[in-house]
PDB file of C-alpha atoms in Angstrom:
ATOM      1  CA  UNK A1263      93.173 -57.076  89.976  1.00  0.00           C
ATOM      2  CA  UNK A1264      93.727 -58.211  86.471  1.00  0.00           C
ATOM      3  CA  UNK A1265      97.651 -58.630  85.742  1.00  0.00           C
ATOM      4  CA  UNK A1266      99.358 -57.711  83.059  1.00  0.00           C
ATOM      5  CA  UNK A1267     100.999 -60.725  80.991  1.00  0.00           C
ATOM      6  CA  UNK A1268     104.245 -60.134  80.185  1.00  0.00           C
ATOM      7  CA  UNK A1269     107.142 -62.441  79.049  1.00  0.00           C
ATOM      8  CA  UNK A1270     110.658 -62.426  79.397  1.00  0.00           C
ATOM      9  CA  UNK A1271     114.416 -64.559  78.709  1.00  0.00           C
ATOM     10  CA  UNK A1272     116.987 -65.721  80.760  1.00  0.00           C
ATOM     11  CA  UNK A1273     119.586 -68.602  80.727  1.00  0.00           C
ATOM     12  CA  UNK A1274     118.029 -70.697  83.728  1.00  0.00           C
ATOM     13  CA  UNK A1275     114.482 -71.331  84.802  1.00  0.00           C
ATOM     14  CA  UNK A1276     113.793 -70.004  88.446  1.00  0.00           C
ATOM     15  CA  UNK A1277     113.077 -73.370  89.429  1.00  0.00           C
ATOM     16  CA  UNK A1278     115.450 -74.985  87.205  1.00  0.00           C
ATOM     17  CA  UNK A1279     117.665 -76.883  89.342  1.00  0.00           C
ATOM     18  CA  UNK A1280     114.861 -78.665  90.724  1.00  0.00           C
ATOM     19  CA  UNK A1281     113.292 -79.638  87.675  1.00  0.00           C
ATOM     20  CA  UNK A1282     116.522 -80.990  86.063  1.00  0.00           C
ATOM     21  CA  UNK A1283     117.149 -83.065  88.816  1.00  0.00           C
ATOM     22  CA  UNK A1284     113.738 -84.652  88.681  1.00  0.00           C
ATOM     23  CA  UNK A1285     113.527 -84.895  84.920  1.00  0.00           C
ATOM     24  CA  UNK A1286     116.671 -86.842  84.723  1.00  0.00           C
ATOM     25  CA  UNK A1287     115.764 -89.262  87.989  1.00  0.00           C
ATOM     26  CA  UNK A1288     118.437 -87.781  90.440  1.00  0.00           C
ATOM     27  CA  UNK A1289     117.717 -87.248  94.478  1.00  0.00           C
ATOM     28  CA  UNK A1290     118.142 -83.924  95.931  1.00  0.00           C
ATOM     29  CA  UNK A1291     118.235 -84.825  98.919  1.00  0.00           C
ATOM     30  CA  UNK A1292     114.717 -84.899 100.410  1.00  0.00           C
ATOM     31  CA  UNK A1293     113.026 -87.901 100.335  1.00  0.00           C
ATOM     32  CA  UNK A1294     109.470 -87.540  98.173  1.00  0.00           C
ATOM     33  CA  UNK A1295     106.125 -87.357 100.482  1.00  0.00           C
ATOM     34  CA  UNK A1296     104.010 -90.268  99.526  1.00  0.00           C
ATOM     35  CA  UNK A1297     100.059 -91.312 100.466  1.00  0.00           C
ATOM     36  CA  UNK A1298      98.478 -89.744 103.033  1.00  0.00           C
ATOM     37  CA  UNK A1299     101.436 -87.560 104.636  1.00  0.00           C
ATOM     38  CA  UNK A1300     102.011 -85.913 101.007  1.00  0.00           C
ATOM     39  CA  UNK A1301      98.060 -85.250 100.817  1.00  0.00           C
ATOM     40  CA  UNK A1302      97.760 -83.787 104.135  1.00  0.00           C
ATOM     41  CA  UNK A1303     101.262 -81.626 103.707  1.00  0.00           C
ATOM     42  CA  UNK A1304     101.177 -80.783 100.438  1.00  0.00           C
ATOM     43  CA  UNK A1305      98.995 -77.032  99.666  1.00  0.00           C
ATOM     44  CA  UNK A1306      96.105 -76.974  97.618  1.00  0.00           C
ATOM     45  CA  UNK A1307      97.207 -75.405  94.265  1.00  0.00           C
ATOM     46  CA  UNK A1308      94.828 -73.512  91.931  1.00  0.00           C
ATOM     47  CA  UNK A1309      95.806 -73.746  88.506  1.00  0.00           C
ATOM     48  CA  UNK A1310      92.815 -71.775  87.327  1.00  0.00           C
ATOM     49  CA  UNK A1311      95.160 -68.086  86.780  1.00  0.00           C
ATOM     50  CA  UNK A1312      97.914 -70.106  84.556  1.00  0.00           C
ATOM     51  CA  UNK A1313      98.027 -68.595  81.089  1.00  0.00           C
ATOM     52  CA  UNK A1314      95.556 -70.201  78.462  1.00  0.00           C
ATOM     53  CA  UNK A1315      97.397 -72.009  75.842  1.00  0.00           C
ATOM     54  CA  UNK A1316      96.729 -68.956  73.274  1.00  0.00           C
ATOM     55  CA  UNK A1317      98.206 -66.756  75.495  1.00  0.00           C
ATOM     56  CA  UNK A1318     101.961 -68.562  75.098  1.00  0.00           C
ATOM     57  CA  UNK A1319     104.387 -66.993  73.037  1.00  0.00           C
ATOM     58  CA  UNK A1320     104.114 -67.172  69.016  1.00  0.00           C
ATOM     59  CA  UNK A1321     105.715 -70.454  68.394  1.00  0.00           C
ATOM     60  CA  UNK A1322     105.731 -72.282  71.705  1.00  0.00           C
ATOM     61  CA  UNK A1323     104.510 -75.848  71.840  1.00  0.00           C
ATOM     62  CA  UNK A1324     101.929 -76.630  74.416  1.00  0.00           C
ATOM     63  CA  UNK A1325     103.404 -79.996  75.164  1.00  0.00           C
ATOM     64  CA  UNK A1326     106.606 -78.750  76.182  1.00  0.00           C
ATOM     65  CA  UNK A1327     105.354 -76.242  78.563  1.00  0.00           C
ATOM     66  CA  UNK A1328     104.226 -76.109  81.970  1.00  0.00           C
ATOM     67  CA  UNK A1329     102.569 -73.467  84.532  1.00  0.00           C
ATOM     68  CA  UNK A1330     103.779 -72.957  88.084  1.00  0.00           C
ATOM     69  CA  UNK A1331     102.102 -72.210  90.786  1.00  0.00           C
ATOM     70  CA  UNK A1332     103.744 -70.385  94.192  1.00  0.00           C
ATOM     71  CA  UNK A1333     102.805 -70.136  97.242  1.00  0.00           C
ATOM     72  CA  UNK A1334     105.123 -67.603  99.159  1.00  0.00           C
ATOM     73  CA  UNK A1335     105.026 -67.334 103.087  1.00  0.00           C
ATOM     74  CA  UNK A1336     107.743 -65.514 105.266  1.00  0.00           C
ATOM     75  CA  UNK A1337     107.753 -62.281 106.520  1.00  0.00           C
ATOM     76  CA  UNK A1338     108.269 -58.468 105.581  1.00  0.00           C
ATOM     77  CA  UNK A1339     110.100 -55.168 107.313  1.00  0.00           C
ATOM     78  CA  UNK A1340     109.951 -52.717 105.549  1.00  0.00           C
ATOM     79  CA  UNK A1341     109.657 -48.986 107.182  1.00  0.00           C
ATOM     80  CA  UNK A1342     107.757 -49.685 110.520  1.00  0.00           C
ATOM     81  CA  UNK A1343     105.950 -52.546 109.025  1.00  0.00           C
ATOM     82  CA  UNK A1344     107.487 -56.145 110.636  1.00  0.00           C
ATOM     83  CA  UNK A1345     104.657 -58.205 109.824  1.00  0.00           C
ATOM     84  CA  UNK A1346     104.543 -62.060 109.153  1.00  0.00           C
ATOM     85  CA  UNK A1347     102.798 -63.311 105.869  1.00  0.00           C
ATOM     86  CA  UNK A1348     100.968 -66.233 107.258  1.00  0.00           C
ATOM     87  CA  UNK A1349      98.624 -66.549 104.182  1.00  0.00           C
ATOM     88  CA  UNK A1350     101.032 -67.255 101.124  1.00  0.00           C
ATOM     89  CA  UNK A1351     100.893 -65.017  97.931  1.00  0.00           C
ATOM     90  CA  UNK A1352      99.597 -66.985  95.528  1.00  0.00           C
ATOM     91  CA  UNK A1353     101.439 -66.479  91.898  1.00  0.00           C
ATOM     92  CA  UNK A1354     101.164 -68.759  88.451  1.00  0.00           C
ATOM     93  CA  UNK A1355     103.173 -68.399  85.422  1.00  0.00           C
ATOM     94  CA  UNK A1356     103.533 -70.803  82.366  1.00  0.00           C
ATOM     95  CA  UNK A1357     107.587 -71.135  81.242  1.00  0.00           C
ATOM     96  CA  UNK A1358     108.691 -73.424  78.642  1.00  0.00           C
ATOM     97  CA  UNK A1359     111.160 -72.981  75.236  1.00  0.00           C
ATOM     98  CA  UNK A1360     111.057 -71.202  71.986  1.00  0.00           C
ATOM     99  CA  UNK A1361     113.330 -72.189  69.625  1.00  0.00           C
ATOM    100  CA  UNK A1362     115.973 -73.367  72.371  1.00  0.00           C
ATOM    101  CA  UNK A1363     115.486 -70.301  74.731  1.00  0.00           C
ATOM    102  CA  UNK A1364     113.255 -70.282  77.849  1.00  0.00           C
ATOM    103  CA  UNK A1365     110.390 -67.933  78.115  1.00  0.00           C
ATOM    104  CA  UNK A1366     107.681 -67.068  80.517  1.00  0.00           C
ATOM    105  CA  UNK A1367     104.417 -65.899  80.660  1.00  0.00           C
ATOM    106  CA  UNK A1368     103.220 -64.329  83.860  1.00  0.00           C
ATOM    107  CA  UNK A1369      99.726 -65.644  84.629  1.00  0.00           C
ATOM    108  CA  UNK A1370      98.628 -63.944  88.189  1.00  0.00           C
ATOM    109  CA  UNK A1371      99.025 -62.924  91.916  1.00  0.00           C
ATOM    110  CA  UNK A1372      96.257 -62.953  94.743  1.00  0.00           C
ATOM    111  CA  UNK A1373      97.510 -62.595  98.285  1.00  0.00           C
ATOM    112  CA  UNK A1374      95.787 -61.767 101.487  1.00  0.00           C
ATOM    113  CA  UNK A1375      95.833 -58.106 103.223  1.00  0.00           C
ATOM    114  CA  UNK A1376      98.449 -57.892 106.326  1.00  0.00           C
ATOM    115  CA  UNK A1377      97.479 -56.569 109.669  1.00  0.00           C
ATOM    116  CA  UNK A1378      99.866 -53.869 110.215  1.00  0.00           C
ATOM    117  CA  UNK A1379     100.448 -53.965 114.087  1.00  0.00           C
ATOM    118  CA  UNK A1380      99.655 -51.021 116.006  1.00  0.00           C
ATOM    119  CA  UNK A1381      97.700 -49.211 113.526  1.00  0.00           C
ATOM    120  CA  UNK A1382      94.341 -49.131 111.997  1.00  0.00           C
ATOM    121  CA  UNK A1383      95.972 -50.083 108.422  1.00  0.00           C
ATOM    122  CA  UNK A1384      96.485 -53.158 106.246  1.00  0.00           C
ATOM    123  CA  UNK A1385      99.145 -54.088 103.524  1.00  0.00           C
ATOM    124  CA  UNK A1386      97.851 -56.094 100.547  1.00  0.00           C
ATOM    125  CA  UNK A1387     100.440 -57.457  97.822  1.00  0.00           C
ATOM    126  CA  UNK A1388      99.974 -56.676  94.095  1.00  0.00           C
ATOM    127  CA  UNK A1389     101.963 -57.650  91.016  1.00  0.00           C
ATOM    128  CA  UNK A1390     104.121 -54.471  90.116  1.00  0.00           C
ATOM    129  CA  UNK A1391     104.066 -55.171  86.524  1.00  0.00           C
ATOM    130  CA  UNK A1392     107.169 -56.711  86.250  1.00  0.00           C
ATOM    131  CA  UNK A1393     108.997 -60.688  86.762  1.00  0.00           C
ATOM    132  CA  UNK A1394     111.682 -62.610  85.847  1.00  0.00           C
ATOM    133  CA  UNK A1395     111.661 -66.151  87.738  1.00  0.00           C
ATOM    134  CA  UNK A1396     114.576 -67.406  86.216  1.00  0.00           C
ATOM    135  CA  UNK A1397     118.166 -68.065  88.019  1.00  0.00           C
ATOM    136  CA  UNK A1398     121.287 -67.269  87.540  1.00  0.00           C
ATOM    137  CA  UNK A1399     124.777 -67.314  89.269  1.00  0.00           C
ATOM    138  CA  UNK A1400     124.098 -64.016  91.001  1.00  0.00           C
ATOM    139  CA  UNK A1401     119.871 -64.108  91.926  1.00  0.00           C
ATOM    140  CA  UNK A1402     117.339 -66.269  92.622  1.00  0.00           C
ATOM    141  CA  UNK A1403     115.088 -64.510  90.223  1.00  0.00           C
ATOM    142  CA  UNK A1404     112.960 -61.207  90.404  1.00  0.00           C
ATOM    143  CA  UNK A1405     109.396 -59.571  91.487  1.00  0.00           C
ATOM    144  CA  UNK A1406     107.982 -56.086  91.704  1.00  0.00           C
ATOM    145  CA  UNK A1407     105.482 -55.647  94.227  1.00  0.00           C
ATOM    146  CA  UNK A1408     102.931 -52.651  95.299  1.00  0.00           C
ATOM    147  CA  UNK A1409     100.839 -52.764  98.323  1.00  0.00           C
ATOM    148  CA  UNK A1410      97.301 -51.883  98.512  1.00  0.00           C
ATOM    149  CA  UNK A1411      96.780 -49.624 101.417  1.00  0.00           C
ATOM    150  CA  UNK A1412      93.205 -50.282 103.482  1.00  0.00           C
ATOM    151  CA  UNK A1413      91.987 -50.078 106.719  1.00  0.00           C
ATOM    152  CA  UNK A1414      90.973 -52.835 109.408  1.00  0.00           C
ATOM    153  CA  UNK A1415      89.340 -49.832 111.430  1.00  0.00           C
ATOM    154  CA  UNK A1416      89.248 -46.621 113.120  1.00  0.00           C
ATOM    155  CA  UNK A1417      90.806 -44.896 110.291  1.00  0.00           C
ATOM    156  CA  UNK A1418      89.271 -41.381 110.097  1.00  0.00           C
ATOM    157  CA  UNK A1419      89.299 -41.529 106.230  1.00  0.00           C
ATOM    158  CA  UNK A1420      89.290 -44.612 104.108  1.00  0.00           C
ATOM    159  CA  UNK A1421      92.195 -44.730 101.444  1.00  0.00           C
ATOM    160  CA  UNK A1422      91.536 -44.169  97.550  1.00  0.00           C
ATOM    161  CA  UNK A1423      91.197 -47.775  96.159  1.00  0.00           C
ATOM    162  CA  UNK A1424      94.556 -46.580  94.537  1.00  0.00           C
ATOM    163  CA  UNK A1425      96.276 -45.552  97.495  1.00  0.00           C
ATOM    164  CA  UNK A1426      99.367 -47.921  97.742  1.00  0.00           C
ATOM    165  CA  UNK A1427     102.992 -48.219  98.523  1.00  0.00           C
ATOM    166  CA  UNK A1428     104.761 -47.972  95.447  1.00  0.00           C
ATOM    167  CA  UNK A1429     103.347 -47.228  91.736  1.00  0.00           C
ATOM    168  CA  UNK A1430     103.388 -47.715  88.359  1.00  0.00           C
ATOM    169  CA  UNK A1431     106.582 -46.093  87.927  1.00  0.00           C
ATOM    170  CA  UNK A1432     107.935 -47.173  91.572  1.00  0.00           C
ATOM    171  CA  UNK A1433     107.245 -50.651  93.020  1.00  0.00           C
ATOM    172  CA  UNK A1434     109.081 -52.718  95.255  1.00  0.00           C
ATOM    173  CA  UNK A1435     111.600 -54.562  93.436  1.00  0.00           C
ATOM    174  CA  UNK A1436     112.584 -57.513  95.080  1.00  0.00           C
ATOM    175  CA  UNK A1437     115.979 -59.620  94.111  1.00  0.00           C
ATOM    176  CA  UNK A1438     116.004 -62.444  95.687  1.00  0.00           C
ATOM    177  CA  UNK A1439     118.857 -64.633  96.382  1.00  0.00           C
ATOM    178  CA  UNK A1440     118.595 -68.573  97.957  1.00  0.00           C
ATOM    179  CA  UNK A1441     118.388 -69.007 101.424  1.00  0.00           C
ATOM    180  CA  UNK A1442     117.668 -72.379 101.530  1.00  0.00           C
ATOM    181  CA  UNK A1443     118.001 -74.996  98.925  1.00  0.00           C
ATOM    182  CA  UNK A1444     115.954 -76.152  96.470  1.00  0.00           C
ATOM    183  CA  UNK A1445     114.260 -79.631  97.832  1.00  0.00           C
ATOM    184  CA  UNK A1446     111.466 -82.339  95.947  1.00  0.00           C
ATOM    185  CA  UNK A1447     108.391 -82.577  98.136  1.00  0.00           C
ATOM    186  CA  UNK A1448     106.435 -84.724  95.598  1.00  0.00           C
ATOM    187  CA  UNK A1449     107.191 -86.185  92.346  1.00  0.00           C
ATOM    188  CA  UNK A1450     103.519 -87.213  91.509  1.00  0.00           C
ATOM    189  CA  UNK A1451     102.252 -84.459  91.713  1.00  0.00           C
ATOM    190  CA  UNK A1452     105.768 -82.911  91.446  1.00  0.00           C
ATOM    191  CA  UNK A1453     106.271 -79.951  94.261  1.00  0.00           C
ATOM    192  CA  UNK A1454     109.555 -78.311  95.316  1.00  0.00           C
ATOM    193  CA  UNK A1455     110.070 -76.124  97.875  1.00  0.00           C
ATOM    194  CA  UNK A1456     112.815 -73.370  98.396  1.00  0.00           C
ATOM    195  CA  UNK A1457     113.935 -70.790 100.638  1.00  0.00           C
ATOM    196  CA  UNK A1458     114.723 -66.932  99.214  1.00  0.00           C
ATOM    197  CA  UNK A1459     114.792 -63.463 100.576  1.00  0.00           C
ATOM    198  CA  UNK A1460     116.026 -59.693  99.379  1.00  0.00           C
ATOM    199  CA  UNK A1461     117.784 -57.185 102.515  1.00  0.00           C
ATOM    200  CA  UNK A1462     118.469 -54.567  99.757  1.00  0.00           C
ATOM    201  CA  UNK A1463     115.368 -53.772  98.689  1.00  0.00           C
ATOM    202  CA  UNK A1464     114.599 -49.699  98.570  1.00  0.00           C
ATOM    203  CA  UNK A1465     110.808 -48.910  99.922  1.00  0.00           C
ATOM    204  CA  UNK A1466     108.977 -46.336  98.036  1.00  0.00           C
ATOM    205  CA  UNK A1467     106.117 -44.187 100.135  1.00  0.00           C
ATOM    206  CA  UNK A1468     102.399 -43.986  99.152  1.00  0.00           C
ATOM    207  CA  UNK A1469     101.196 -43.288  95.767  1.00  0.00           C
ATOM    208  CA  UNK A1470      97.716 -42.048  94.750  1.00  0.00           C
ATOM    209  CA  UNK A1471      96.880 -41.769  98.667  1.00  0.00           C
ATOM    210  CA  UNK A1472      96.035 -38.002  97.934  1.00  0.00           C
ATOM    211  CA  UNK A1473      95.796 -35.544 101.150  1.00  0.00           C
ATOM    212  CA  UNK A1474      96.389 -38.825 103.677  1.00  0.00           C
ATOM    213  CA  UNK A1475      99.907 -39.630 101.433  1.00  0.00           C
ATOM    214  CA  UNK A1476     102.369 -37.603 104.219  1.00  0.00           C
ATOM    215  CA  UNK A1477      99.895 -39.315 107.388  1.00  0.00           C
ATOM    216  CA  UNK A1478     100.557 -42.864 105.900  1.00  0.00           C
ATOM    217  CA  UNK A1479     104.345 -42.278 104.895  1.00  0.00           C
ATOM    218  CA  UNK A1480     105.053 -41.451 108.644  1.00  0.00           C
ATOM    219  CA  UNK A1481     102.469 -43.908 109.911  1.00  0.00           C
ATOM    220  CA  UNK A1482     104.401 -46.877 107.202  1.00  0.00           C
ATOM    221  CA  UNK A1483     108.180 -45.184 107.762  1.00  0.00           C
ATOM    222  CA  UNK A1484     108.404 -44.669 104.174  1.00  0.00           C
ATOM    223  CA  UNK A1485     109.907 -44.218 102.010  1.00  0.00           C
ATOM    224  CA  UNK A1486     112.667 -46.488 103.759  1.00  0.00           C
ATOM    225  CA  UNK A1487     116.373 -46.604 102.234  1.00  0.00           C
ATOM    226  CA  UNK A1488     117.577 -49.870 100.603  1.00  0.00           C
ATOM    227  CA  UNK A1489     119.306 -52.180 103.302  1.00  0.00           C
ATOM    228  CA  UNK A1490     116.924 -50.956 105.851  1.00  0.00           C
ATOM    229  CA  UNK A1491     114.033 -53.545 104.555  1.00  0.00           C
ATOM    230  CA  UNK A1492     113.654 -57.340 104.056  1.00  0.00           C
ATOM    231  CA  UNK A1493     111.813 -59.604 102.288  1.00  0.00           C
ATOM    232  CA  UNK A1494     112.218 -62.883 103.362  1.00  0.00           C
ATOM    233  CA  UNK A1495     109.926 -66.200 101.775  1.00  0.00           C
ATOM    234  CA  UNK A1496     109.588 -69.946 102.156  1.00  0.00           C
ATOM    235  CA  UNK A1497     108.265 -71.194  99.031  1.00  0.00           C
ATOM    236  CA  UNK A1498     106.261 -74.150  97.588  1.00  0.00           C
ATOM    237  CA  UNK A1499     105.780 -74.321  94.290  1.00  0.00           C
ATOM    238  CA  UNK A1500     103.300 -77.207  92.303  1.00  0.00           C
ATOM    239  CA  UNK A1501     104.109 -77.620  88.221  1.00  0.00           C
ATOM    240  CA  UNK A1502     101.901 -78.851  85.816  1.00  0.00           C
ATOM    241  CA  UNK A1503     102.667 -79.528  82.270  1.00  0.00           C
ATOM    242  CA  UNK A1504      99.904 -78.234  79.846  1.00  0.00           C
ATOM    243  CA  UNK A1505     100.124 -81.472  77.813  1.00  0.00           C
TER     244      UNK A1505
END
């Protein structure tokens, strides 16, 4: 899928705590990983979907900016879907300041499809058009999500390629708010690693599914009420400056 780019303002950077800390020397609380234990626990991050430097905002300096890349495991209910997400979504963005305010540029998502136990059907994240990873008092930051609908097997009628949970005009928006605290894996390369989740997330059924829409809403639970889902993700993020 080819995302959209889209940019947006905030007071804090989603991983802004983290950051500070390291940029002005201070511990927060986990000890680096160094030589061989940081190479074989750290993930292998692909910087290849971070925005080009033309793509930054009118006015942004390259040397001030850097793209982050996330990897986000955990695990999703939503409807009758309790699935883990043992291969991480994969998500870049660039962030940096223009003219004293943070901005961001979304760059792009790839994530794996999830088995959806006890049916013939498979959940694959997409970027719902819309993020915010900057914090505040109140939120870890925010995502919108759809899910490509497709079958492992047996299904008697393969979904439209734009058969999904959630649309355009109704995607999973997540809020997510800490669960565990922010923590410095490396500092060369420099990794963090958090914990975040949303429980009050409303689930929108199928969209563009045409005459299989009502077969997968009952099959999915959907659309399921807010408070009756969760979201929940360990995250591991690498930054690289573009300079």
């Amino acid at each position: 899928m080819t995302p959209n780019r889209t940019t947006s303002n905030r007071a804090r950077r989603f991983t802004s705590v983290a950051v500070g800390v390291l940029i002005t020397g201070l511990a927060l609380g986990a000890a680096p990983v160094h030589g061989a234990d940081r190479t074989a626990t750290l993930p292998a991050f692909d910087f290849s979907a971070c925005p080009a430097v033309d793509e930054l905002p009118a006015g942004a300096d390259p040397g001030t900016w850097r793209c982050e890349v996330m990897h986000a495991t955990g695990r999703l209910r939503m409807g009758t879907v309790d699935e883990p997400l043992a291969e991480p979504m994969r998500i870049a963005f660039a962030e940096g300041r223009v003219d004293g305010e943070f901005r961001q540029v979304f760059g792009g998502m790839t994530a794996a499809p999830i088995r959806v136990g006890g049916t013939p059907l498979t959940l694959t994240p997409r970027y719902g058009g819309f993020s915010d990873f900057l914090s505040d008092e109140t939120r870890r930051g925010e995502f919108a999500l759809t899910f490509a609908i497709g079958r492992a097997h047996g299904l008697p009628a393969t979904p439209s390629p734009g058969c999904s949970v959630g649309g355009d005009k109704d995607a999973v928006h997540l809020v997510l708010k800490d669960t565990d605290p922010t923590r410095v894996i490396s500092q060369d390369p420099l990794v963090v690693a958090f914990g975040a989740r949303d429980a009050r997330f409303a689930a929108p059924g199928t969209s563009g599914c045409g005459p299989l829409g009502r077969v997968l809403d009952r099959a999915l639970g959907l659309p399921s009420a807010a408070g009756a889902n969760v979201f929940d993700m360990k995250v591991v993020v690498g930054i690289r400056p573009y300079a």
